[in-house]
Short mmCIF file of C-alpha atoms in Angstrom, two decimals:
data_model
loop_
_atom_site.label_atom_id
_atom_site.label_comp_id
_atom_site.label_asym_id
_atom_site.label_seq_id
_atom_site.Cartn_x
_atom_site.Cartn_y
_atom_site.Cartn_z
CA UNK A 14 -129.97 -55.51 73.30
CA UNK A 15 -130.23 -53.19 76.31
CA UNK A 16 -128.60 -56.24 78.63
CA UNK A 17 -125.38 -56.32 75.90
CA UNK A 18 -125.31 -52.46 76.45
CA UNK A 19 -125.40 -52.54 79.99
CA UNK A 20 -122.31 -54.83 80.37
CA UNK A 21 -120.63 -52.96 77.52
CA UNK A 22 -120.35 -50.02 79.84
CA UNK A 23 -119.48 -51.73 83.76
CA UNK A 24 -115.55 -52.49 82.68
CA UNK A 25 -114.83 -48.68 81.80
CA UNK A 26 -116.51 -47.28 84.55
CA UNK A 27 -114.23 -49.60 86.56
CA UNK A 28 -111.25 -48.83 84.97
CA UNK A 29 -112.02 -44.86 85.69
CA UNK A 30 -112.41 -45.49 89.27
CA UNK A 31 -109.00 -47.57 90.19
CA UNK A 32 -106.88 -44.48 87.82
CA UNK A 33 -106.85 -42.81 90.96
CA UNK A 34 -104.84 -38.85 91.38
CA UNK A 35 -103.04 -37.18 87.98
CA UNK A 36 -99.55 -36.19 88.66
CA UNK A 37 -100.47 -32.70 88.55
CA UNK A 38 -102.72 -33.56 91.23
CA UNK A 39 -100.03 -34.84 93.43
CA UNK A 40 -98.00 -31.59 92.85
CA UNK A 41 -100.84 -29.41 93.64
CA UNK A 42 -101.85 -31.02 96.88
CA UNK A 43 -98.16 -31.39 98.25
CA UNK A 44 -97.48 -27.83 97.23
CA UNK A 45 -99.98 -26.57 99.33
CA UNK A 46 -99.23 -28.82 102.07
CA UNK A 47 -95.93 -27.42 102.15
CA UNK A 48 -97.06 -24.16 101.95
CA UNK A 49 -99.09 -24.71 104.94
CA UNK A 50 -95.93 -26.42 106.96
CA UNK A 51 -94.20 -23.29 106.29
CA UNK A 52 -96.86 -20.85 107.45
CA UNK A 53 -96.80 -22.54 110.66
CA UNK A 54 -93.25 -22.83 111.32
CA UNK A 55 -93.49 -19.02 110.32
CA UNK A 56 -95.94 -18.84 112.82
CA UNK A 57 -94.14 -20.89 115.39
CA UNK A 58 -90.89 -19.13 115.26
CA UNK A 59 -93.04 -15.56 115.40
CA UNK A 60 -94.50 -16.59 118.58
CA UNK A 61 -91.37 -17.98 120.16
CA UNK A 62 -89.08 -14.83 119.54
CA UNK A 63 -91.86 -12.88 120.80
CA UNK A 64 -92.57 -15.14 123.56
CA UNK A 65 -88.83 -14.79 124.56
CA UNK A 66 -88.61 -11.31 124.48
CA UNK A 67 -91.28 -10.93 126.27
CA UNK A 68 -89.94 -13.63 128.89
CA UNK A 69 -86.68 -11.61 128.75
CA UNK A 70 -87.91 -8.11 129.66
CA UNK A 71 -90.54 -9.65 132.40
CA UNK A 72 -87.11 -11.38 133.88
CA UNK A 73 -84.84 -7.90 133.93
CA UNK A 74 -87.95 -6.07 135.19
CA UNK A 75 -88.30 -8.43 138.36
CA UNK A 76 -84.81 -8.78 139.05
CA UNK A 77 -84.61 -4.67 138.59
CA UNK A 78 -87.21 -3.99 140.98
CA UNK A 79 -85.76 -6.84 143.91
CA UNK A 80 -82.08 -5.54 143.94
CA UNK A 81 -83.39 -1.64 143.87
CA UNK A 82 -86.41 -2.47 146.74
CA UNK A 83 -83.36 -4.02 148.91
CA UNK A 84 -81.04 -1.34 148.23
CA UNK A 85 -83.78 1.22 149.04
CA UNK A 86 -84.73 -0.28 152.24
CA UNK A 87 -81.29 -1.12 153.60
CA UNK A 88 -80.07 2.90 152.70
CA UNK A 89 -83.56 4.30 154.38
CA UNK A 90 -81.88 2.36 157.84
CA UNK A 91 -78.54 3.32 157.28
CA UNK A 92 -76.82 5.09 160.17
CA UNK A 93 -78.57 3.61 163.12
CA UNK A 94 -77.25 3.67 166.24
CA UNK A 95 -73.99 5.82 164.85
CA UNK A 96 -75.78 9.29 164.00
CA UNK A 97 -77.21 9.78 167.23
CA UNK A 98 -74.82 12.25 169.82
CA UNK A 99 -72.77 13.82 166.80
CA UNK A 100 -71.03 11.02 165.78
CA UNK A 101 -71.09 11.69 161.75
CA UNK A 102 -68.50 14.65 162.20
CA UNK A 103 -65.98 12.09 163.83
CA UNK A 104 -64.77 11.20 160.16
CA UNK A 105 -63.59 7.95 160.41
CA UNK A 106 -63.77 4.51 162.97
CA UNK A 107 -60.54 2.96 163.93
CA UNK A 108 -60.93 -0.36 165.21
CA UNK A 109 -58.19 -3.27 165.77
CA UNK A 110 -59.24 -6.74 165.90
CA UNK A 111 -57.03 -9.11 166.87
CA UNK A 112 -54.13 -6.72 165.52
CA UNK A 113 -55.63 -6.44 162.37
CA UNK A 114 -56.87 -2.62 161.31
CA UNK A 115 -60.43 -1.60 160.73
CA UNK A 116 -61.17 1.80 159.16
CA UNK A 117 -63.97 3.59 157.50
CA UNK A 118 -65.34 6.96 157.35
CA UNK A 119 -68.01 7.77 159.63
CA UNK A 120 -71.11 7.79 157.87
CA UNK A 121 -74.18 5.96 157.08
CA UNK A 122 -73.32 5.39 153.21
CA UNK A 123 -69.86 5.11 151.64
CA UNK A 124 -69.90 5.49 147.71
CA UNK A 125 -67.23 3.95 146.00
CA UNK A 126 -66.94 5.17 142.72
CA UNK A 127 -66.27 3.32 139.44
CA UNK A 128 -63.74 5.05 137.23
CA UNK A 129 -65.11 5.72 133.94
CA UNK A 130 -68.89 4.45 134.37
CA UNK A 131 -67.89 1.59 135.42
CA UNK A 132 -70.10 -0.06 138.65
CA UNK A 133 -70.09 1.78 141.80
CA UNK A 134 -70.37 0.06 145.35
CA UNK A 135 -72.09 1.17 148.43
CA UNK A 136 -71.01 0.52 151.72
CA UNK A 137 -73.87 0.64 154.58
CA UNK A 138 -73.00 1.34 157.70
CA UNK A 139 -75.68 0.99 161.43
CA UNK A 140 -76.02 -1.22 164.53
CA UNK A 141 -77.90 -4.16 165.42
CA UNK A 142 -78.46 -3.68 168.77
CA UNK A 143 -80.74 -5.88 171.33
CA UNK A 144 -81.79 -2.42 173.46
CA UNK A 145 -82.65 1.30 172.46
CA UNK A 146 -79.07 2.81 171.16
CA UNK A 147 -78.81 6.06 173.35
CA UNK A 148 -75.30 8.25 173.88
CA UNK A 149 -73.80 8.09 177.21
CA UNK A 150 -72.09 10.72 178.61
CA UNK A 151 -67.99 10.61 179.61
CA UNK A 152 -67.82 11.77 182.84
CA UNK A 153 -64.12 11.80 183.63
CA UNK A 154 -61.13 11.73 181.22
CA UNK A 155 -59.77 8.69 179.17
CA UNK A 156 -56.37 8.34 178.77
CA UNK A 157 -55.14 5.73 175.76
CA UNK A 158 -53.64 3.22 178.42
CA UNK A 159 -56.95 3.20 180.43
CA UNK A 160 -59.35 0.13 180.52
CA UNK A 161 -62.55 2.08 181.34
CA UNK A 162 -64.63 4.93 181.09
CA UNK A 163 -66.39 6.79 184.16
CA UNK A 164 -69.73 7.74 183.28
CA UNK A 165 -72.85 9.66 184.91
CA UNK A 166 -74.39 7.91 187.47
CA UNK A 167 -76.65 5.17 185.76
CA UNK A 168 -76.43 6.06 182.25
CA UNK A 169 -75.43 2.40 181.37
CA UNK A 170 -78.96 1.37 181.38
CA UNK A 171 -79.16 -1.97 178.20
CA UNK A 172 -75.15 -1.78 178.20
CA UNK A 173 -73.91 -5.45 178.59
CA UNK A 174 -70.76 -7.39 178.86
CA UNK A 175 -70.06 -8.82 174.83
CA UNK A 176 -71.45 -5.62 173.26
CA UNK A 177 -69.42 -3.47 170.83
CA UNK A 178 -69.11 0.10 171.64
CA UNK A 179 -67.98 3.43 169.81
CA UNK A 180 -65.93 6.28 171.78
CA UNK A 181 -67.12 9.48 170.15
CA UNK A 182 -64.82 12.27 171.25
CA UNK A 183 -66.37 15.75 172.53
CA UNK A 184 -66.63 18.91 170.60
CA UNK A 185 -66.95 21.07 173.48
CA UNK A 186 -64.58 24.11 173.74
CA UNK A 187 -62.00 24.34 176.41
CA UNK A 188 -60.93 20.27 176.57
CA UNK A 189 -57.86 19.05 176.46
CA UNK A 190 -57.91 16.54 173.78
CA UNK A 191 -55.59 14.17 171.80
CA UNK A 192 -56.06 15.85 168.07
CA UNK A 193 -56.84 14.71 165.14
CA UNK A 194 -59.27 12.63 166.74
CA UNK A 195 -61.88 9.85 165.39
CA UNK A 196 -63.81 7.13 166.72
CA UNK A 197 -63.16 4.14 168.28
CA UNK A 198 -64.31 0.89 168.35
CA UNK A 199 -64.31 -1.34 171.62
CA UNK A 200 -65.84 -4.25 173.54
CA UNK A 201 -67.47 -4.07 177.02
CA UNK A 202 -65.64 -6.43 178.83
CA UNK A 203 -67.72 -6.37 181.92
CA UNK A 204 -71.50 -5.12 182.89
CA UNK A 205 -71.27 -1.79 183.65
CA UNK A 206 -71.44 -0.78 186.85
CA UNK A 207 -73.28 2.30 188.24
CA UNK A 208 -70.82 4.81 186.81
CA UNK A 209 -67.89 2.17 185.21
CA UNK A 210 -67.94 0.76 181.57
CA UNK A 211 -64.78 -1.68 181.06
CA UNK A 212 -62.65 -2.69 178.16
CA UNK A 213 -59.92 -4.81 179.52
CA UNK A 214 -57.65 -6.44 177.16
CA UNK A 215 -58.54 -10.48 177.08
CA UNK A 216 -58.32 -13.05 174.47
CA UNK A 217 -62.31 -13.44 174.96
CA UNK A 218 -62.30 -9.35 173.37
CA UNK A 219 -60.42 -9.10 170.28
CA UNK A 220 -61.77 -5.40 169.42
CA UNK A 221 -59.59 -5.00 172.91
CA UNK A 222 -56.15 -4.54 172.01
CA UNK A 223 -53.14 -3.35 174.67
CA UNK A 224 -51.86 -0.07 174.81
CA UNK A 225 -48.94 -1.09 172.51
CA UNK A 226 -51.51 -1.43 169.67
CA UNK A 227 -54.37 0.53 170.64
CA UNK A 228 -56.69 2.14 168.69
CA UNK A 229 -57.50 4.87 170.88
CA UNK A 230 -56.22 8.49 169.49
CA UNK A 231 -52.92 9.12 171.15
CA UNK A 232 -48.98 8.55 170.52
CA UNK A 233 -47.73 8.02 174.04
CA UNK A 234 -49.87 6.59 176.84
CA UNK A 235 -50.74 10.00 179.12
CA UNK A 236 -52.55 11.21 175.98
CA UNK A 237 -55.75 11.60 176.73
CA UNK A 238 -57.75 10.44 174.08
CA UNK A 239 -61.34 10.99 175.32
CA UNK A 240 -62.18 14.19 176.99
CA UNK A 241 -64.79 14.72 179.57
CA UNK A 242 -67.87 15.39 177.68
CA UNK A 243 -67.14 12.37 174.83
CA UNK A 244 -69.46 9.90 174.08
CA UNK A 245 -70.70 6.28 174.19
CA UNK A 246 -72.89 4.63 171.81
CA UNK A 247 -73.48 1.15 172.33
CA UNK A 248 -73.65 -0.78 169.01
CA UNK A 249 -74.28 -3.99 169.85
CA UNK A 250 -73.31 -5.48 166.97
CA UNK A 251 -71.99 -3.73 164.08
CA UNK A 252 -73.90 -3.87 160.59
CA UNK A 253 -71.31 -3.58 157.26
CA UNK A 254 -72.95 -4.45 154.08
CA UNK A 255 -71.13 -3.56 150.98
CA UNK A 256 -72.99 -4.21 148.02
CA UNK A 257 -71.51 -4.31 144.85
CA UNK A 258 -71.29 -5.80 140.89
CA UNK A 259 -69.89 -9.01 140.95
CA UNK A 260 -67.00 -9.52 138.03
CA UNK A 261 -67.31 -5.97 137.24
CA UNK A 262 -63.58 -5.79 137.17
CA UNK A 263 -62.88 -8.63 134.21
CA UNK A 264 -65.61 -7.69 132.17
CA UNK A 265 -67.56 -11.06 132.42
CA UNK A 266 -70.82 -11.98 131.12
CA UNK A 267 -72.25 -13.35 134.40
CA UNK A 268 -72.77 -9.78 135.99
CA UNK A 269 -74.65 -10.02 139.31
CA UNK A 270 -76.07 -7.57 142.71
CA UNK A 271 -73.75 -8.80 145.45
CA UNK A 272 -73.16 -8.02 149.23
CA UNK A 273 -70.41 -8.99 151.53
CA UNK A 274 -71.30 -8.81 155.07
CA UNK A 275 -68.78 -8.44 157.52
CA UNK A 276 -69.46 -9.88 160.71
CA UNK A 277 -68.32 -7.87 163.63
CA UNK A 278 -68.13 -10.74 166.36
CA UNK A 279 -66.15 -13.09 164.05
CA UNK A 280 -64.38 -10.60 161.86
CA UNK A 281 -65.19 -12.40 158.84
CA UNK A 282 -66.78 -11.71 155.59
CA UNK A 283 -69.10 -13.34 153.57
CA UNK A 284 -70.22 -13.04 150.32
CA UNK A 285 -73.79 -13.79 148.35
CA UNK A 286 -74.68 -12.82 144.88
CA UNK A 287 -78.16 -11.48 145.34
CA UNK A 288 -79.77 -10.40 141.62
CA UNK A 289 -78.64 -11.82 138.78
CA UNK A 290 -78.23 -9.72 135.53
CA UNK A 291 -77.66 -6.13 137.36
CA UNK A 292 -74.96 -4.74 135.07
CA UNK A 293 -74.29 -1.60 136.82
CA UNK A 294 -75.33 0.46 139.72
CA UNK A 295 -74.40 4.42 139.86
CA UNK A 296 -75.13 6.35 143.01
CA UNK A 297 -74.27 9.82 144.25
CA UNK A 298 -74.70 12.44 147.54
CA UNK A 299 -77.60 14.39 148.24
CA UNK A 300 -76.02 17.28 150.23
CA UNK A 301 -77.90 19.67 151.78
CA UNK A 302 -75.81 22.89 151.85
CA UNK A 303 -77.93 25.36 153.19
CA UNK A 304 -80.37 23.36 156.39
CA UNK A 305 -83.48 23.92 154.39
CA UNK A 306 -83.97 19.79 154.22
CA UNK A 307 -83.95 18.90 151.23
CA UNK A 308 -80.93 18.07 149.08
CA UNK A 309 -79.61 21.07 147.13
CA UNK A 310 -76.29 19.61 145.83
CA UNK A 311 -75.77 16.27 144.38
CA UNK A 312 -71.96 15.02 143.37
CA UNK A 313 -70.31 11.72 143.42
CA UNK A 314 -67.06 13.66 145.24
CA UNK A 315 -67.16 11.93 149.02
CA UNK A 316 -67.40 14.89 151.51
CA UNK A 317 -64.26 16.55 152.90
CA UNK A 318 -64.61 16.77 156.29
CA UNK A 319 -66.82 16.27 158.91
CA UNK A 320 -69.45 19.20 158.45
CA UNK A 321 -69.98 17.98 154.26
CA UNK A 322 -70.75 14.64 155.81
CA UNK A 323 -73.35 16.24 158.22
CA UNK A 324 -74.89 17.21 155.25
CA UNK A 325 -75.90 14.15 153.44
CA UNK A 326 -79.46 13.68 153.85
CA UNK A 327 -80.34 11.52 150.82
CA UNK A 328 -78.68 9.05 148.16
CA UNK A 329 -79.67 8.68 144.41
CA UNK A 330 -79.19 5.52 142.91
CA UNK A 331 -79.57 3.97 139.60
CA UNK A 332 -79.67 0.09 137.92
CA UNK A 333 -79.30 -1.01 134.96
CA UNK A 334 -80.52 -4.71 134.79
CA UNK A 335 -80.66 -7.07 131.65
CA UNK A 336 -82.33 -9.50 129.76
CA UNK A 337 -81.21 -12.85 130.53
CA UNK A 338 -81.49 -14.64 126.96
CA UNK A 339 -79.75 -12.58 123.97
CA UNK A 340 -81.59 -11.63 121.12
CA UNK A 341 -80.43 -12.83 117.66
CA UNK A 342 -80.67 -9.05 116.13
CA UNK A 343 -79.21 -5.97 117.72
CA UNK A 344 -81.81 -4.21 119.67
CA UNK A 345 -79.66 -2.03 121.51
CA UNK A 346 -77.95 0.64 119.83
CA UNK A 347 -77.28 3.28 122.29
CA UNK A 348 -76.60 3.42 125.76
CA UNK A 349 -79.62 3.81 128.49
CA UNK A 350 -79.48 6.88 130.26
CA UNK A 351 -79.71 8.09 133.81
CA UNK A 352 -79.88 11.47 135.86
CA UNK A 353 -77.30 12.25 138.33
CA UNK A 354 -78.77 15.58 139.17
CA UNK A 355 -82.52 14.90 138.57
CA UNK A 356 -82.07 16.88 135.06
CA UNK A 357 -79.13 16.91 133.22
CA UNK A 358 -78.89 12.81 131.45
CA UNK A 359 -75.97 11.14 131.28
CA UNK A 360 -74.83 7.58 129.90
CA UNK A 361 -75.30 4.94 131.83
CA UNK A 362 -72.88 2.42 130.40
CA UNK A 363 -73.76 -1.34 129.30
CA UNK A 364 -71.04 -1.11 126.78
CA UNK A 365 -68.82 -3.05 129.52
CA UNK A 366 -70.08 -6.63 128.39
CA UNK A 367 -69.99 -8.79 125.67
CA UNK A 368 -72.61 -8.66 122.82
CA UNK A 369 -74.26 -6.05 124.93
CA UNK A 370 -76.33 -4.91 122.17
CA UNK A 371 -77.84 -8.51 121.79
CA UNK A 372 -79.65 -7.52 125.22
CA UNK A 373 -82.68 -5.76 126.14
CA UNK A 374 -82.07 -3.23 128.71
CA UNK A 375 -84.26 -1.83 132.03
CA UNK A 376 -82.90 1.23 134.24
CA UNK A 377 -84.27 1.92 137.40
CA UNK A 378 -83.30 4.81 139.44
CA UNK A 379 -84.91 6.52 142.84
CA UNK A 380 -84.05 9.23 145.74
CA UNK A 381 -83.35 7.49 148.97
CA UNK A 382 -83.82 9.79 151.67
CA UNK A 383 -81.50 8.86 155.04
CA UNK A 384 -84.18 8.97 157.33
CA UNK A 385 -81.99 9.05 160.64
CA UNK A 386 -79.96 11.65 159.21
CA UNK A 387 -83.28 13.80 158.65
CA UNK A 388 -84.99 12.06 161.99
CA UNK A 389 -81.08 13.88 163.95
CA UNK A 390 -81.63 17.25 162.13
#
């Protein structure tokens, strides 16, 4: 009796066992699978925005930093080799090379200034010289036909044949002097002798032009465009970086730092996008108005004359870089602002791009002192 039991029972037990999961089962477990699928994509997505925006802000801050560090350094060296023996006070450089004009005001920093916020550029100004850049002396007059200049007895010292040279005229009272007056840019076409520094006219000296199309200060050739007392400053090689925002003027997305270099001994100029996603770059003067050395007045209005230019001891400059991926949600709703003055904020505009409030925004802005200004004073 207890065997017949015994087999009674095996084929349900069986039969419980191969039923397997309910339905309700089924909808149970897959409902919290896909709740867990969806907690991790939640998760995912999460980490990948923030990831992102993270990635975003490190990239602005780094590219920030670089184009404002090479800005900085290359205004701290501005003006060497041209503000030594009064030269900033000669207002602008005339040069002709090759017949073609070259003219800019004579100073270590040009600000260009955007109209309406828009970018500004900066034009840097100094020689690259192979010796010490020291003024020589004019010892006799130069007329605007002549092809040399007489100068102290061995004051030539580093001067070579090939280098470029800037005719500064005198400020001393009582000389007879072609006015207005400015600068001028020429080649020595010869090593000096002890007292003789030549600038013939020669296909091999293009910054040499005849007395037809000189650009020595003058109308007929008797002027006399250098007085006794001017001065020499040998250059070497002239340094002319502009730097400025590429596609500023269209409005384009692809906003970047970029410099054109023009190269004195060719006459060409180059250009090489240095920082990418630098959307604007404001700068102003630092005037000192009242010799105390330290900047008293700051303005965006270029100086007048030649004394306002004497007075420009520093440069303030701001950046406004981006984010290089856009965020899918506005997170900027205002414009970033700067300080002109070192008090007074004002809007530095970002406004100039498309979806520009889809970006994430860093300004950077510092004082840059002009060291050989303050090392002449």
């Amino acid at each position: 009796m207890h065997r017949h039991r015994l087999l009674s029972r095996t084929p349900q037990h069986s039969l419980r066992r191969i039923q397997g999961f309910s339905l309700i089962e089924l909808m149970v477990g897959m409902t919290i699978g896909l709740l867990t699928v969806l907690i991790i994509a939640q998760v995912a997505l999460v980490y990948e925005g923030q990831k992102r925006t993270t990635t975003s802000g490190s990239d602005a801050q780094v590219s920030g930093a670089l184009a404002l560090q090479t800005l900085q350094r290359e205004i701290q060296t501005s003006g060497y080799g041209l503000t030594s023996g009064g030269t900033v006070g000669c207002t602008e450089i005339h040069g002709k090379r090759n017949g073609v004009d070259y003219l800019q005001p004579m100073a270590p920093v040009i600000i260009t200034d955007g109209a309406n916020g828009q970018p500004d550029s900066l034009r840097v100004l100094s020689s690259s010289g192979a010796s010490i850049s020291l003024p020589i002396r004019v010892f006799g007059e130069h007329r605007r036909d002549d092809t040399s200049f007489r100068i102290d007895q061995n004051t030539g010292l580093g001067t070579r044949q090939g280098d470029l040279m800037l005719a500064v005229p005198t400020k001393e009272i009582g000389t007879t002097q072609f006015a207005p007056s400015w600068c001028t840019l020429f080649t020595v076409s010869k090593d000096p002798t002890n007292n003789t520094i030549e600038h013939k006219t020669d296909a091999a000296w293009p910054w040499n032009q005849d007395p037809t199309t000189t650009a020595f200060p003058g109308n007929v050739d008797a002027d006399i465009s250098y007085a006794a007392g001017s001065h020499l400053i040998d250059l070497g090689v002239l340094v002319d970086h502009l730097y400025d925002i590429r596609d500023a003027a269209n409005g384009s997305a692809a906003r970047s730092l970029r410099l054109q270099t023009f190269d004195s001994t060719t006459g060409n100029t180059t250009a090489t996008d240095l920082f990418a996603n630098i959307v604007n770059l404001q700068a102003v003067y630092g005037r000192d108005t009242n010799a105390d050395l330290q900047a008293d007045v700051w303005t965006a209005t270029p100086p007048a004359n030649a004394a306002e230019w004497a007075q420009v001891i520093a440069i303030r400059i701001a950046l406004a870089a981006r984010s290089d991926q856009p965020e899918k949600d506005i997170v900027t709703t205002l414009a970033p602002t700067w300080h002109p003055d070192g008090i007074t904020p004002t809007d530095l505009r970002v406004d100039n791009t498309p979806d520009w409030q889809h970006f994430r925004y860093k300004i950077f802005e510092v004082v840059v002192p002009l060291r050989n200004m303050l090392w002449q004073s």
